[in-house]
GROMACS .gro file of C-alpha atoms in nm:
model
  142
    1MET     CA    1   4.442  -8.039   0.653
    2GLY     CA    2   4.805  -7.937   0.625
    3ASP     CA    3   4.722  -7.578   0.728
    4VAL     CA    4   4.581  -7.675   1.068
    5CYS     CA    5   4.818  -7.600   1.353
    6GLN     CA    6   4.868  -7.910   1.570
    7HIS     CA    7   5.070  -7.749   1.849
    8THR     CA    8   5.053  -7.401   1.992
    9ARG     CA    9   5.365  -7.204   2.061
   10LYS     CA   10   5.440  -7.121   2.420
   11ALA     CA   11   5.458  -6.748   2.338
   12HIS     CA   12   5.104  -6.757   2.194
   13GLU     CA   13   4.973  -6.926   2.507
   14VAL     CA   14   5.145  -6.672   2.732
   15VAL     CA   15   5.005  -6.376   2.535
   16PHE     CA   16   4.657  -6.530   2.526
   17PHE     CA   17   4.636  -6.603   2.898
   18LEU     CA   18   4.797  -6.270   2.989
   19ALA     CA   19   4.528  -6.091   2.784
   20ILE     CA   20   4.251  -6.295   2.948
   21TYR     CA   21   4.386  -6.223   3.297
   22LEU     CA   22   4.421  -5.850   3.225
   23ILE     CA   23   4.064  -5.836   3.099
   24SER     CA   24   3.934  -6.015   3.408
   25VAL     CA   25   4.133  -5.792   3.645
   26GLY     CA   26   4.019  -5.477   3.465
   27THR     CA   27   3.657  -5.583   3.453
   28GLY     CA   28   3.658  -5.704   3.812
   29GLY     CA   29   3.819  -5.382   3.924
   30HIS     CA   30   3.580  -5.129   3.777
   31LYS     CA   31   3.240  -5.292   3.747
   32PRO     CA   32   3.156  -5.353   4.113
   33SER     CA   33   3.303  -5.029   4.246
   34LEU     CA   34   3.250  -4.768   3.976
   35GLU     CA   35   2.872  -4.780   3.980
   36SER     CA   36   2.839  -4.751   4.356
   37PHE     CA   37   3.107  -4.483   4.391
   38GLY     CA   38   2.966  -4.283   4.102
   39ALA     CA   39   2.608  -4.294   4.222
   40ASP     CA   40   2.704  -4.232   4.585
   41GLN     CA   41   2.842  -3.886   4.512
   42PHE     CA   42   2.493  -3.746   4.453
   43ASP     CA   43   2.254  -3.643   4.729
   44ASP     CA   44   1.909  -3.806   4.720
   45ASP     CA   45   1.746  -3.504   4.885
   46HIS     CA   46   1.815  -3.272   4.591
   47THR     CA   47   1.602  -3.318   4.279
   48ALA     CA   48   1.869  -3.199   4.035
   49GLU     CA   49   2.128  -3.436   4.177
   50ARG     CA   50   1.879  -3.723   4.175
   51LYS     CA   51   1.830  -3.668   3.800
   52LYS     CA   52   2.207  -3.680   3.746
   53LYS     CA   53   2.219  -4.005   3.942
   54MET     CA   54   1.993  -4.163   3.679
   55SER     CA   55   2.283  -4.164   3.432
   56PHE     CA   56   2.441  -4.445   3.633
   57ASN     CA   57   2.123  -4.648   3.602
   58TRP     CA   58   2.133  -4.607   3.222
   59TRP     CA   59   2.503  -4.690   3.218
   60ASN     CA   60   2.440  -5.011   3.411
   61PHE     CA   61   2.147  -5.094   3.182
   62GLY     CA   62   2.375  -5.048   2.881
   63LEU     CA   63   2.639  -5.278   3.030
   64CYS     CA   64   2.388  -5.552   3.108
   65SER     CA   65   2.214  -5.518   2.770
   66GLY     CA   66   2.544  -5.540   2.586
   67LEU     CA   67   2.637  -5.850   2.779
   68LEU     CA   68   2.300  -6.014   2.712
   69LEU     CA   69   2.308  -5.936   2.340
   70GLY     CA   70   2.670  -6.042   2.314
   71VAL     CA   71   2.613  -6.388   2.457
   72THR     CA   72   2.281  -6.455   2.282
   73VAL     CA   73   2.214  -6.268   1.958
   74LEU     CA   74   2.575  -6.231   1.849
   75VAL     CA   75   2.656  -6.597   1.914
   76TYR     CA   76   2.343  -6.702   1.724
   77VAL     CA   77   2.440  -6.484   1.425
   78GLN     CA   78   2.794  -6.621   1.423
   79ASP     CA   79   2.678  -6.983   1.448
   80HIS     CA   80   2.376  -6.981   1.217
   81VAL     CA   81   2.424  -6.695   0.969
   82ILE     CA   82   2.792  -6.632   0.902
   83TRP     CA   83   3.086  -6.574   1.130
   84GLY     CA   84   3.190  -6.252   0.955
   85ALA     CA   85   2.851  -6.094   1.024
   86GLY     CA   86   2.929  -6.106   1.395
   87ALA     CA   87   3.252  -5.915   1.337
   88ILE     CA   88   3.067  -5.656   1.127
   89ILE     CA   89   2.803  -5.613   1.398
   90LEU     CA   90   3.070  -5.564   1.664
   91THR     CA   91   3.257  -5.313   1.448
   92ALA     CA   92   2.938  -5.115   1.382
   93VAL     CA   93   2.846  -5.108   1.752
   94MET     CA   94   3.197  -4.995   1.849
   95ALA     CA   95   3.192  -4.722   1.582
   96MET     CA   96   2.852  -4.603   1.705
   97SER     CA   97   2.968  -4.597   2.068
   98LEU     CA   98   3.283  -4.405   1.971
   99LEU     CA   99   3.071  -4.153   1.782
  100LEU     CA  100   2.838  -4.110   2.083
  101PHE     CA  101   3.139  -4.063   2.310
  102ILE     CA  102   3.286  -3.795   2.083
  103ILE     CA  103   2.950  -3.614   2.060
  104GLY     CA  104   2.907  -3.628   2.438
  105THR     CA  105   3.258  -3.499   2.496
  106TRP     CA  106   3.199  -3.216   2.250
  107LYS     CA  107   2.873  -3.120   2.422
  108ALA     CA  108   3.039  -3.127   2.765
  109ILE     CA  109   3.322  -2.903   2.646
  110LEU     CA  110   3.076  -2.654   2.498
  111SER     CA  111   2.865  -2.643   2.814
  112LEU     CA  112   3.176  -2.590   3.028
  113GLN     CA  113   3.287  -2.307   2.800
  114ARG     CA  114   2.944  -2.144   2.831
  115ALA     CA  115   2.947  -2.185   3.209
  116ASN     CA  116   3.298  -2.040   3.234
  117ARG     CA  117   3.199  -1.746   3.015
  118LYS     CA  118   2.898  -1.677   3.239
  119SER     CA  119   3.106  -1.701   3.556
  120ILE     CA  120   3.373  -1.469   3.414
  121ASP     CA  121   3.101  -1.221   3.314
  122ALA     CA  122   2.953  -1.243   3.663
  123ILE     CA  123   3.293  -1.186   3.822
  124VAL     CA  124   3.366  -0.884   3.604
  125SER     CA  125   3.022  -0.729   3.653
  126GLY     CA  126   3.025  -0.810   4.024
  127SER     CA  127   3.366  -0.651   4.075
  128GLY     CA  128   3.243  -0.342   3.890
  129ARG     CA  129   2.943  -0.318   4.119
  130ARG     CA  130   3.160  -0.360   4.428
  131HIS     CA  131   3.397  -0.092   4.304
  132CYS     CA  132   3.108   0.149   4.248
  133LYS     CA  133   2.959   0.072   4.590
  134LYS     CA  134   3.292   0.134   4.760
  135LYS     CA  135   3.329   0.470   4.588
  136SER     CA  136   2.979   0.578   4.681
  137HIS     CA  137   3.026   0.449   5.035
  138LEU     CA  138   3.347   0.652   5.073
  139SER     CA  139   3.186   0.962   4.931
  140PHE     CA  140   2.910   0.948   5.193
  141GLN     CA  141   3.162   0.934   5.477
  142SER     CA  142   3.371   1.227   5.364
   0.00000   0.00000   0.00000
């Protein structure tokens, strides 16, 4: 029992409560507004935009599912199986989410590069067509 800390240091309390307050401010700042602002930018009358709006529904589902699993399954595992298993589960889930984020970012970059290449090709071919039309138009007038 000699290893048990009887009194906390004031610096530890300050760091702990500062971290808790920063988490609550950050969570309170983005959760209520981000979903509505993100989903509001799409027009309901267009089918393609309505499909893009579904990503916010899945994002909200993921947030709520993570919260539910975190306060039920994870607590049960930590209390009844072993505490370290909860840490391993959290680490695996964070690694998986980081991997999905990196894959999604990579796919977005590739699709933007393809779209930029197509738009550059369209600009070049369109300017060539305009140049040819102007020449033929001038030759008819002269």
